[in-house]
GROMACS .gro file of C-alpha atoms in nm:
model
  463
    1MET     CA    1  -1.582   2.624   2.514
    2MET     CA    2  -1.511   2.359   2.248
    3THR     CA    3  -1.358   2.127   2.508
    4THR     CA    4  -1.669   2.167   2.726
    5PHE     CA    5  -1.887   2.088   2.428
    6LEU     CA    6  -1.686   1.775   2.351
    7TRP     CA    7  -1.710   1.660   2.713
    8ILE     CA    8  -2.089   1.701   2.720
    9SER     CA    9  -2.128   1.542   2.377
   10ALA     CA   10  -1.912   1.247   2.471
   11VAL     CA   11  -2.097   1.188   2.796
   12LEU     CA   12  -2.429   1.200   2.616
   13HIS     CA   13  -2.298   0.938   2.372
   14GLY     CA   14  -2.190   0.709   2.654
   15LEU     CA   15  -1.814   0.734   2.601
   16THR     CA   16  -1.576   0.641   2.881
   17ILE     CA   17  -1.373   0.897   3.074
   18SER     CA   18  -1.053   0.770   2.913
   19THR     CA   19  -1.207   0.805   2.569
   20ILE     CA   20  -1.322   1.158   2.650
   21LEU     CA   21  -0.980   1.257   2.778
   22GLY     CA   22  -0.819   1.100   2.474
   23HIS     CA   23  -1.015   1.335   2.249
   24PHE     CA   24  -0.956   1.670   2.413
   25GLY     CA   25  -0.672   1.710   2.167
   26THR     CA   26  -0.906   1.670   1.869
   27ALA     CA   27  -1.117   1.977   1.945
   28GLN     CA   28  -0.934   2.156   1.664
   29GLU     CA   29  -1.063   1.894   1.422
   30TYR     CA   30  -1.420   2.014   1.480
   31VAL     CA   31  -1.316   2.376   1.426
   32ASN     CA   32  -1.144   2.285   1.101
   33ILE     CA   33  -1.438   2.112   0.933
   34PRO     CA   34  -1.555   2.332   0.643
   35THR     CA   35  -1.929   2.392   0.648
   36ILE     CA   36  -1.944   2.254   0.293
   37ALA     CA   37  -1.752   1.930   0.368
   38LYS     CA   38  -2.067   1.719   0.333
   39TYR     CA   39  -2.082   1.810  -0.038
   40PHE     CA   40  -1.735   1.692  -0.141
   41ASN     CA   41  -1.876   1.392  -0.339
   42THR     CA   42  -1.607   1.134  -0.421
   43LYS     CA   43  -1.342   1.361  -0.267
   44GLY     CA   44  -1.505   1.350   0.076
   45ARG     CA   45  -1.391   1.197   0.404
   46TYR     CA   46  -1.543   0.876   0.534
   47GLU     CA   47  -1.599   1.062   0.861
   48GLU     CA   48  -1.858   1.290   0.701
   49VAL     CA   49  -2.065   0.981   0.622
   50ASN     CA   50  -2.015   0.841   0.974
   51PRO     CA   51  -1.960   1.145   1.201
   52TYR     CA   52  -1.924   0.935   1.517
   53LEU     CA   53  -1.580   0.835   1.386
   54ILE     CA   54  -1.456   1.190   1.447
   55ASP     CA   55  -1.474   1.113   1.819
   56ASP     CA   56  -1.331   0.764   1.791
   57LYS     CA   57  -1.184   0.625   1.468
   58LEU     CA   58  -1.232   0.268   1.593
   59SER     CA   59  -1.591   0.306   1.713
   60VAL     CA   60  -1.829   0.037   1.592
   61ASN     CA   61  -2.203   0.085   1.545
   62LYS     CA   62  -2.332  -0.263   1.628
   63SER     CA   63  -2.692  -0.146   1.595
   64VAL     CA   64  -2.658  -0.206   1.220
   65LEU     CA   65  -2.657  -0.580   1.286
   66PRO     CA   66  -2.994  -0.755   1.313
   67ALA     CA   67  -3.088  -0.925   1.638
   68LEU     CA   68  -3.022  -1.280   1.526
   69SER     CA   69  -3.107  -1.605   1.696
   70ALA     CA   70  -2.818  -1.810   1.831
   71LYS     CA   71  -2.865  -2.046   1.535
   72CYS     CA   72  -2.752  -1.778   1.286
   73GLN     CA   73  -2.378  -1.787   1.232
   74PRO     CA   74  -2.182  -1.602   0.961
   75ILE     CA   75  -2.005  -1.834   0.719
   76HIS     CA   76  -1.869  -1.592   0.458
   77LEU     CA   77  -1.797  -1.220   0.430
   78THR     CA   78  -1.703  -1.025   0.119
   79ALA     CA   79  -1.590  -0.663   0.145
   80ILE     CA   80  -1.553  -0.457  -0.173
   81ILE     CA   81  -1.367  -0.142  -0.073
   82ARG     CA   82  -1.265   0.180  -0.243
   83HIS     CA   83  -0.907   0.289  -0.175
   84GLY     CA   84  -0.835   0.541   0.100
   85THR     CA   85  -0.772   0.915   0.080
   86ARG     CA   86  -0.532   1.003  -0.200
   87TYR     CA   87  -0.354   1.292  -0.365
   88PRO     CA   88  -0.514   1.453  -0.672
   89ASN     CA   89  -0.421   1.300  -1.007
   90SER     CA   90  -0.172   1.478  -1.231
   91ASN     CA   91  -0.439   1.639  -1.455
   92VAL     CA   92  -0.612   1.794  -1.156
   93ILE     CA   93  -0.278   1.915  -1.022
   94LYS     CA   94  -0.206   2.089  -1.356
   95ASN     CA   95  -0.538   2.271  -1.319
   96MET     CA   96  -0.448   2.356  -0.959
   97GLN     CA   97  -0.125   2.514  -1.078
   98GLN     CA   98  -0.320   2.718  -1.334
   99LEU     CA   99  -0.578   2.841  -1.083
  100TYR     CA  100  -0.311   2.923  -0.826
  101SER     CA  101  -0.132   3.131  -1.089
  102ILE     CA  102  -0.457   3.320  -1.161
  103VAL     CA  103  -0.503   3.394  -0.791
  104VAL     CA  104  -0.144   3.507  -0.739
  105HIS     CA  105  -0.110   3.720  -1.053
  106ASN     CA  106  -0.464   3.835  -1.134
  107ALA     CA  107  -0.676   3.840  -0.819
  108SER     CA  108  -0.735   4.166  -0.632
  109GLY     CA  109  -0.909   4.237  -0.305
  110GLU     CA  110  -0.851   4.315   0.061
  111GLU     CA  111  -1.011   4.008   0.218
  112SER     CA  112  -0.780   3.836   0.464
  113TRP     CA  113  -0.838   3.492   0.312
  114LEU     CA  114  -0.742   3.620  -0.033
  115LYS     CA  115  -0.426   3.784   0.106
  116GLU     CA  116  -0.343   3.452   0.269
  117LEU     CA  117  -0.378   3.267  -0.061
  118GLN     CA  118  -0.160   3.520  -0.240
  119ASN     CA  119   0.111   3.571   0.020
  120GLN     CA  120   0.119   3.278   0.263
  121TRP     CA  121  -0.033   2.970   0.103
  122THR     CA  122   0.210   2.781  -0.119
  123MET     CA  123   0.137   2.549  -0.409
  124TRP     CA  124   0.265   2.223  -0.262
  125TYR     CA  125   0.093   1.976  -0.494
  126THR     CA  126   0.326   1.826  -0.756
  127GLU     CA  127   0.238   1.618  -1.059
  128ASP     CA  128   0.438   1.318  -0.940
  129MET     CA  129   0.188   1.276  -0.653
  130ASP     CA  130  -0.060   1.157  -0.920
  131GLY     CA  131  -0.331   0.992  -0.712
  132ARG     CA  132  -0.105   0.816  -0.463
  133LEU     CA  133  -0.230   0.718  -0.121
  134VAL     CA  134  -0.165   0.969   0.159
  135GLN     CA  135  -0.113   0.891   0.528
  136LYS     CA  136  -0.480   0.959   0.595
  137GLY     CA  137  -0.560   0.693   0.335
  138VAL     CA  138  -0.337   0.443   0.515
  139ASP     CA  139  -0.523   0.518   0.836
  140ASP     CA  140  -0.861   0.492   0.658
  141LEU     CA  141  -0.797   0.129   0.569
  142LYS     CA  142  -0.620   0.031   0.890
  143ASN     CA  143  -0.908   0.165   1.097
  144LEU     CA  144  -1.170   0.005   0.871
  145ALA     CA  145  -0.999  -0.333   0.913
  146VAL     CA  146  -1.008  -0.303   1.292
  147ARG     CA  147  -1.373  -0.191   1.293
  148LEU     CA  148  -1.485  -0.477   1.068
  149SER     CA  149  -1.295  -0.725   1.284
  150LYS     CA  150  -1.481  -0.588   1.588
  151LEU     CA  151  -1.813  -0.600   1.404
  152PHE     CA  152  -1.757  -0.957   1.277
  153PRO     CA  153  -1.506  -1.109   1.522
  154SER     CA  154  -1.575  -1.470   1.426
  155MET     CA  155  -1.504  -1.395   1.060
  156ILE     CA  156  -1.219  -1.145   1.052
  157SER     CA  157  -1.008  -1.321   1.312
  158GLU     CA  158  -0.644  -1.401   1.375
  159GLU     CA  159  -0.721  -1.770   1.345
  160LYS     CA  160  -0.871  -1.732   0.997
  161LEU     CA  161  -0.591  -1.502   0.882
  162ARG     CA  162  -0.327  -1.752   0.993
  163ALA     CA  163  -0.520  -2.034   0.829
  164GLY     CA  164  -0.519  -1.855   0.492
  165MET     CA  165  -0.897  -1.823   0.494
  166ILE     CA  166  -0.889  -1.446   0.433
  167LYS     CA  167  -0.817  -1.359   0.071
  168PHE     CA  168  -0.705  -1.019  -0.059
  169ILE     CA  169  -0.761  -0.897  -0.416
  170THR     CA  170  -0.663  -0.552  -0.543
  171SER     CA  171  -0.648  -0.326  -0.845
  172SER     CA  172  -0.296  -0.278  -0.979
  173LYS     CA  173  -0.301   0.095  -0.904
  174HIS     CA  174  -0.052   0.202  -0.641
  175ARG     CA  175  -0.319   0.357  -0.418
  176CYS     CA  176  -0.517   0.032  -0.416
  177VAL     CA  177  -0.217  -0.192  -0.351
  178ASN     CA  178  -0.116   0.033  -0.062
  179SER     CA  179  -0.474   0.039   0.066
  180THR     CA  180  -0.472  -0.342   0.064
  181LEU     CA  181  -0.142  -0.346   0.252
  182SER     CA  182  -0.286  -0.094   0.499
  183PHE     CA  183  -0.596  -0.308   0.561
  184LYS     CA  184  -0.374  -0.610   0.625
  185ALA     CA  185  -0.149  -0.403   0.852
  186GLY     CA  186  -0.453  -0.299   1.053
  187LEU     CA  187  -0.514  -0.666   1.130
  188THR     CA  188  -0.156  -0.780   1.183
  189GLU     CA  189  -0.088  -0.486   1.415
  190LEU     CA  190  -0.412  -0.549   1.602
  191TRP     CA  191  -0.308  -0.909   1.667
  192ALA     CA  192   0.066  -0.836   1.693
  193ILE     CA  193   0.144  -1.077   1.409
  194SER     CA  194   0.506  -1.056   1.297
  195ASP     CA  195   0.590  -1.414   1.206
  196MET     CA  196   0.402  -1.445   0.876
  197GLU     CA  197   0.347  -1.268   0.545
  198VAL     CA  198  -0.004  -1.231   0.407
  199GLY     CA  199  -0.017  -1.226   0.029
  200PHE     CA  200  -0.257  -1.058  -0.212
  201THR     CA  201  -0.364  -1.098  -0.574
  202VAL     CA  202  -0.369  -0.820  -0.834
  203ASN     CA  203  -0.673  -0.861  -1.060
  204ASP     CA  204  -0.766  -0.571  -1.287
  205THR     CA  205  -1.023  -0.784  -1.469
  206LEU     CA  206  -1.230  -0.765  -1.152
  207MET     CA  207  -1.123  -0.439  -0.992
  208ARG     CA  208  -1.072  -0.223  -1.305
  209PHE     CA  209  -1.327  -0.383  -1.535
  210TYR     CA  210  -1.435  -0.040  -1.661
  211THR     CA  211  -1.104   0.002  -1.845
  212GLN     CA  212  -1.145  -0.336  -2.016
  213CYS     CA  213  -1.503  -0.296  -2.133
  214ALA     CA  214  -1.461  -0.182  -2.495
  215ARG     CA  215  -1.821  -0.070  -2.533
  216LEU     CA  216  -1.809   0.145  -2.220
  217VAL     CA  217  -1.480   0.305  -2.321
  218GLN     CA  218  -1.583   0.370  -2.681
  219GLU     CA  219  -1.950   0.459  -2.645
  220VAL     CA  220  -1.944   0.650  -2.316
  221ASP     CA  221  -1.597   0.751  -2.197
  222LYS     CA  222  -1.472   0.864  -2.538
  223ASN     CA  223  -1.808   0.971  -2.678
  224THR     CA  224  -1.872   1.339  -2.604
  225SER     CA  225  -2.231   1.313  -2.729
  226ALA     CA  226  -2.302   1.051  -2.461
  227LEU     CA  227  -2.214   1.305  -2.195
  228VAL     CA  228  -2.420   1.593  -2.330
  229GLU     CA  229  -2.620   1.635  -2.005
  230ILE     CA  230  -2.297   1.699  -1.817
  231ASP     CA  231  -2.181   1.957  -2.070
  232LYS     CA  232  -2.519   2.133  -2.066
  233PHE     CA  233  -2.507   2.167  -1.687
  234HIS     CA  234  -2.152   2.301  -1.698
  235HIS     CA  235  -2.274   2.579  -1.927
  236GLY     CA  236  -2.610   2.630  -1.761
  237SER     CA  237  -2.733   2.909  -1.538
  238ASP     CA  238  -2.673   2.730  -1.205
  239MET     CA  239  -2.307   2.672  -1.278
  240MET     CA  240  -2.269   3.013  -1.437
  241ARG     CA  241  -2.377   3.179  -1.113
  242VAL     CA  242  -2.114   2.982  -0.922
  243ARG     CA  243  -1.841   3.076  -1.171
  244GLU     CA  244  -1.941   3.443  -1.164
  245LYS     CA  245  -1.937   3.448  -0.784
  246ILE     CA  246  -1.588   3.296  -0.775
  247ALA     CA  247  -1.466   3.551  -1.029
  248ASN     CA  248  -1.622   3.836  -0.830
  249LEU     CA  249  -1.470   3.716  -0.503
  250LEU     CA  250  -1.129   3.696  -0.666
  251GLY     CA  251  -1.173   4.021  -0.854
  252VAL     CA  252  -1.079   3.866  -1.187
  253PRO     CA  253  -1.250   3.872  -1.530
  254HIS     CA  254  -1.529   3.615  -1.553
  255SER     CA  255  -1.362   3.467  -1.859
  256LEU     CA  256  -1.078   3.336  -1.643
  257ILE     CA  257  -1.309   3.114  -1.436
  258SER     CA  258  -1.414   2.830  -1.660
  259HIS     CA  259  -1.601   2.529  -1.524
  260ASP     CA  260  -1.267   2.350  -1.491
  261MET     CA  261  -1.133   2.635  -1.277
  262ALA     CA  262  -1.447   2.639  -1.058
  263GLU     CA  263  -1.418   2.262  -1.012
  264THR     CA  264  -1.049   2.302  -0.930
  265ALA     CA  265  -1.127   2.560  -0.662
  266PHE     CA  266  -1.372   2.312  -0.510
  267TYR     CA  267  -1.106   2.041  -0.526
  268PHE     CA  268  -0.859   2.271  -0.351
  269CYS     CA  269  -1.102   2.309  -0.062
  270ALA     CA  270  -1.174   1.935  -0.052
  271TYR     CA  271  -0.816   1.810  -0.076
  272GLU     CA  272  -0.680   2.057   0.176
  273PHE     CA  273  -0.935   1.923   0.420
  274THR     CA  274  -0.925   1.551   0.344
  275ILE     CA  275  -0.545   1.536   0.331
  276ARG     CA  276  -0.441   1.801   0.584
  277THR     CA  277  -0.758   1.849   0.794
  278GLU     CA  278  -0.747   2.220   0.718
  279ASN     CA  279  -1.035   2.455   0.656
  280SER     CA  280  -0.852   2.620   0.371
  281PRO     CA  281  -0.902   2.978   0.250
  282TRP     CA  282  -0.992   2.817  -0.083
  283CYS     CA  283  -1.320   2.718   0.082
  284GLN     CA  284  -1.416   3.087   0.104
  285LEU     CA  285  -1.497   3.073  -0.267
  286PHE     CA  286  -1.810   2.865  -0.200
  287ASP     CA  287  -2.124   2.916   0.003
  288GLU     CA  288  -2.356   2.623   0.067
  289GLU     CA  289  -2.559   2.675  -0.249
  290GLY     CA  290  -2.244   2.689  -0.459
  291ALA     CA  291  -2.121   2.367  -0.298
  292LYS     CA  292  -2.453   2.197  -0.375
  293VAL     CA  293  -2.420   2.295  -0.741
  294MET     CA  294  -2.065   2.157  -0.754
  295GLU     CA  295  -2.181   1.837  -0.588
  296TYR     CA  296  -2.463   1.798  -0.841
  297ALA     CA  297  -2.221   1.852  -1.128
  298SER     CA  298  -2.010   1.566  -0.996
  299ASP     CA  299  -2.312   1.343  -0.935
  300LEU     CA  300  -2.434   1.414  -1.286
  301ARG     CA  301  -2.099   1.298  -1.427
  302GLU     CA  302  -2.099   0.980  -1.218
  303PHE     CA  303  -2.465   0.913  -1.305
  304TRP     CA  304  -2.401   0.924  -1.680
  305LYS     CA  305  -2.057   0.761  -1.680
  306ARG     CA  306  -2.078   0.498  -1.405
  307GLY     CA  307  -2.436   0.491  -1.280
  308TYR     CA  308  -2.785   0.478  -1.422
  309GLY     CA  309  -2.722   0.693  -1.729
  310TYR     CA  310  -2.662   0.412  -1.977
  311ASP     CA  311  -2.719   0.041  -1.949
  312ILE     CA  312  -2.352  -0.038  -2.013
  313ASP     CA  313  -2.243   0.187  -1.724
  314ARG     CA  314  -2.357  -0.077  -1.478
  315LYS     CA  315  -2.347  -0.386  -1.703
  316ALA     CA  316  -1.970  -0.338  -1.725
  317SER     CA  317  -1.961  -0.465  -1.365
  318CYS     CA  318  -2.114  -0.802  -1.465
  319VAL     CA  319  -1.776  -0.971  -1.416
  320LEU     CA  320  -1.755  -0.847  -1.057
  321PHE     CA  321  -2.122  -0.929  -0.996
  322HIS     CA  322  -2.079  -1.290  -1.106
  323ASP     CA  323  -1.754  -1.327  -0.915
  324LEU     CA  324  -1.935  -1.211  -0.600
  325PHE     CA  325  -2.225  -1.453  -0.638
  326ASP     CA  326  -1.999  -1.741  -0.741
  327ARG     CA  327  -1.811  -1.688  -0.417
  328LEU     CA  328  -2.132  -1.677  -0.214
  329ASN     CA  329  -2.263  -1.991  -0.385
  330LYS     CA  330  -1.936  -2.175  -0.324
  331ALA     CA  331  -1.949  -2.087   0.046
  332ALA     CA  332  -2.314  -2.199   0.060
  333THR     CA  333  -2.234  -2.529  -0.112
  334GLU     CA  334  -1.936  -2.605   0.112
  335ASN     CA  335  -2.139  -2.521   0.420
  336ARG     CA  336  -2.436  -2.731   0.308
  337SER     CA  337  -2.214  -3.035   0.254
  338GLY     CA  338  -2.069  -3.002   0.602
  339GLN     CA  339  -1.728  -2.878   0.486
  340LYS     CA  340  -1.542  -2.585   0.633
  341VAL     CA  341  -1.586  -2.277   0.412
  342THR     CA  342  -1.242  -2.245   0.254
  343GLU     CA  343  -1.263  -1.875   0.175
  344ALA     CA  344  -1.427  -1.728   0.481
  345VAL     CA  345  -1.344  -1.365   0.401
  346THR     CA  346  -1.264  -1.188   0.075
  347VAL     CA  347  -1.133  -0.831   0.079
  348GLN     CA  348  -1.136  -0.663  -0.263
  349VAL     CA  349  -0.988  -0.315  -0.304
  350GLY     CA  350  -1.064  -0.101  -0.605
  351HIS     CA  351  -1.191   0.241  -0.705
  352ALA     CA  352  -1.507   0.450  -0.698
  353GLU     CA  353  -1.546   0.337  -1.060
  354THR     CA  354  -1.537  -0.023  -0.935
  355LEU     CA  355  -1.797   0.005  -0.663
  356LEU     CA  356  -2.045   0.255  -0.808
  357PRO     CA  357  -2.139   0.048  -1.119
  358LEU     CA  358  -2.189  -0.258  -0.899
  359LEU     CA  359  -2.417  -0.066  -0.661
  360THR     CA  360  -2.627   0.056  -0.952
  361LEU     CA  361  -2.633  -0.289  -1.112
  362LEU     CA  362  -2.775  -0.415  -0.782
  363GLY     CA  363  -3.033  -0.133  -0.794
  364PHE     CA  364  -2.925   0.072  -0.494
  365PHE     CA  365  -2.991   0.449  -0.479
  366LYS     CA  366  -3.216   0.462  -0.783
  367ASP     CA  367  -3.439   0.768  -0.793
  368ASN     CA  368  -3.775   0.795  -0.964
  369ASN     CA  369  -3.639   1.060  -1.200
  370ARG     CA  370  -3.309   1.056  -1.382
  371LEU     CA  371  -3.046   1.320  -1.316
  372THR     CA  372  -3.038   1.569  -1.603
  373SER     CA  373  -2.895   1.911  -1.676
  374ASN     CA  374  -3.226   2.086  -1.616
  375ASN     CA  375  -3.368   1.922  -1.302
  376TYR     CA  376  -3.110   2.022  -1.042
  377ALA     CA  377  -3.370   2.206  -0.831
  378ALA     CA  378  -3.599   1.904  -0.830
  379GLN     CA  379  -3.320   1.667  -0.722
  380THR     CA  380  -3.241   1.813  -0.380
  381ARG     CA  381  -3.372   1.496  -0.213
  382ARG     CA  382  -3.213   1.252  -0.457
  383SER     CA  383  -3.080   0.918  -0.333
  384PHE     CA  384  -2.798   0.921  -0.585
  385ARG     CA  385  -2.549   1.133  -0.388
  386THR     CA  386  -2.187   1.027  -0.417
  387SER     CA  387  -2.103   1.234  -0.108
  388LEU     CA  388  -2.293   0.973   0.093
  389MET     CA  389  -2.233   0.670  -0.127
  390MET     CA  390  -1.872   0.699  -0.231
  391PRO     CA  391  -1.633   0.880   0.007
  392TYR     CA  392  -1.276   0.758   0.036
  393ALA     CA  393  -1.270   0.403   0.179
  394ALA     CA  394  -1.636   0.346   0.080
  395ASN     CA  395  -1.724  -0.020   0.120
  396LEU     CA  396  -1.992  -0.272   0.041
  397VAL     CA  397  -1.992  -0.566   0.284
  398LEU     CA  398  -2.205  -0.875   0.227
  399VAL     CA  399  -2.230  -1.135   0.500
  400LEU     CA  400  -2.375  -1.481   0.439
  401TYR     CA  401  -2.534  -1.643   0.746
  402ASP     CA  402  -2.635  -2.002   0.815
  403CYS     CA  403  -2.947  -1.988   1.034
  404GLY     CA  404  -3.003  -2.365   1.044
  405ASP     CA  405  -3.233  -2.599   0.850
  406ASP     CA  406  -3.081  -2.490   0.519
  407ASP     CA  407  -3.183  -2.131   0.594
  408LEU     CA  408  -2.913  -1.909   0.445
  409ARG     CA  409  -2.948  -1.533   0.474
  410LEU     CA  410  -2.752  -1.245   0.324
  411GLN     CA  411  -2.691  -0.912   0.491
  412PRO     CA  412  -2.563  -0.608   0.295
  413LEU     CA  413  -2.393  -0.312   0.461
  414LEU     CA  414  -2.277   0.002   0.285
  415ASN     CA  415  -2.022   0.217   0.463
  416GLU     CA  416  -2.100   0.027   0.783
  417LYS     CA  417  -2.469   0.111   0.757
  418ARG     CA  418  -2.762  -0.120   0.700
  419VAL     CA  419  -2.908  -0.113   0.349
  420ASP     CA  420  -3.186  -0.319   0.195
  421PHE     CA  421  -3.174  -0.492  -0.139
  422PRO     CA  422  -3.423  -0.308  -0.361
  423GLY     CA  423  -3.756  -0.484  -0.335
  424LEU     CA  424  -3.649  -0.694  -0.036
  425THR     CA  425  -3.712  -0.452   0.249
  426THR     CA  426  -3.689  -0.636   0.579
  427GLN     CA  427  -3.749  -0.562   0.943
  428LYS     CA  428  -3.454  -0.450   1.151
  429ALA     CA  429  -3.445  -0.785   1.331
  430SER     CA  430  -3.426  -0.987   1.009
  431MET     CA  431  -3.248  -1.007   0.678
  432PRO     CA  432  -3.343  -1.157   0.342
  433ARG     CA  433  -3.304  -1.521   0.254
  434PHE     CA  434  -3.014  -1.584   0.019
  435GLN     CA  435  -3.250  -1.766  -0.214
  436ASP     CA  436  -3.475  -1.458  -0.233
  437VAL     CA  437  -3.174  -1.240  -0.316
  438LYS     CA  438  -3.078  -1.475  -0.597
  439GLU     CA  439  -3.436  -1.472  -0.723
  440LEU     CA  440  -3.429  -1.090  -0.719
  441TYR     CA  441  -3.124  -1.094  -0.945
  442ARG     CA  442  -3.223  -1.402  -1.145
  443GLU     CA  443  -3.205  -1.233  -1.484
  444LEU     CA  444  -2.859  -1.094  -1.410
  445LEU     CA  445  -2.739  -1.428  -1.275
  446GLN     CA  446  -2.862  -1.606  -1.587
  447GLY     CA  447  -2.723  -1.342  -1.821
  448CYS     CA  448  -2.514  -1.029  -1.766
  449ASP     CA  449  -2.218  -1.173  -1.954
  450PHE     CA  450  -1.924  -0.932  -1.951
  451GLU     CA  451  -1.788  -1.036  -2.291
  452SER     CA  452  -2.116  -0.999  -2.477
  453GLU     CA  453  -2.221  -0.682  -2.291
  454CYS     CA  454  -1.889  -0.510  -2.359
  455ARG     CA  455  -1.864  -0.606  -2.726
  456LEU     CA  456  -1.890  -0.311  -2.964
  457PHE     CA  457  -2.206  -0.373  -3.158
  458ARG     CA  458  -2.469  -0.107  -3.080
  459ALA     CA  459  -2.525   0.257  -2.991
  460PRO     CA  460  -2.545   0.344  -2.620
  461ALA     CA  461  -2.893   0.285  -2.484
  462GLU     CA  462  -3.033   0.470  -2.188
  463GLY     CA  463  -3.139   0.233  -1.913
   0.00000   0.00000   0.00000
């Protein structure tokens, strides 16, 4: 029945017979998708954001590109990318070990999924995994590289790679370095390049700015009072109902299921799926409403630590913001003077904490009302959803076009989908002028100095 469904679905989507046949073997992947997978926030698969990739990992949605005149030619592309799928970090794994021990030694019940957790499932996560890239993460970046090269063939090309016109910058973290290497491998394997090495630059000032911003670290990350909304939600009635349900399903005292243990159970479900493509028995601990509560708890944390909660959350990304626009301006200047753009493509690999502050600094996904501990029910239609914004391999791509007569235009894509700069909504067949984008961000371009913003001199201000 599933194979028949896939055949019909593929035909309806215009896939070739060879493509259809090539995916009969993936029918199990559909069966194994947990019903709550779309709520996994920053632990979610890229495929949940772009479901067509389940059928074909290299499929490209060219409808996101505007119908440009022949005069419009891309001259520069910057891609800021989150690393691919990874293992949990060591602190999460410690919590996993604790929850697994509770299930094995304290849980009671006759449900088959619980028996499976107690007698068949084994605790295979070890602390030395500590956030390292998994094979799925390697594939995430390889496939993304191929798709972007298909979407922008004149930019991400063998010729430009060989000419040194594609630059790679990465965070120093192992998972980011390996993601960078995977992206490069996607290109070199695509073009069967074996006679050259492509280098990369490690730059934590750009890709891990949030660790180097003293004000952010001191006034938000290490300041428990700055995160009071998160703590209130953890102890509120919505989360309490989720914790009580988990405890009841496991048959353990409610006191054993703290918020950390509930979050860990959710992580178990998410990681088992994103890493192993398994609909784990851990997922039985959550219905859809419970998953929505867990998602909101995560969004609330990201909102107050790396989003719109405090002004410094996003101002910490000023260094990356200016680097981006300096690069765009350099390309525009070189192009205007008739020179070849020396850095045609820049690929920058970092973290969710790299990309999310930049997106909020640019004004994307800003809701009318702020996320708080007491407005969960009113935020069901919120734009600020990390499940959609920030899965593994999330990416912001900006493409600068020369459309002739000194008409430069800038197209933003997020996760291979069209987005509009806030306040510069355009028709599908057009994109904003680069000059209008710079005018939109004029105050940030004239100010937004990382050193002064990150200096410790004032209490955290909501913004």
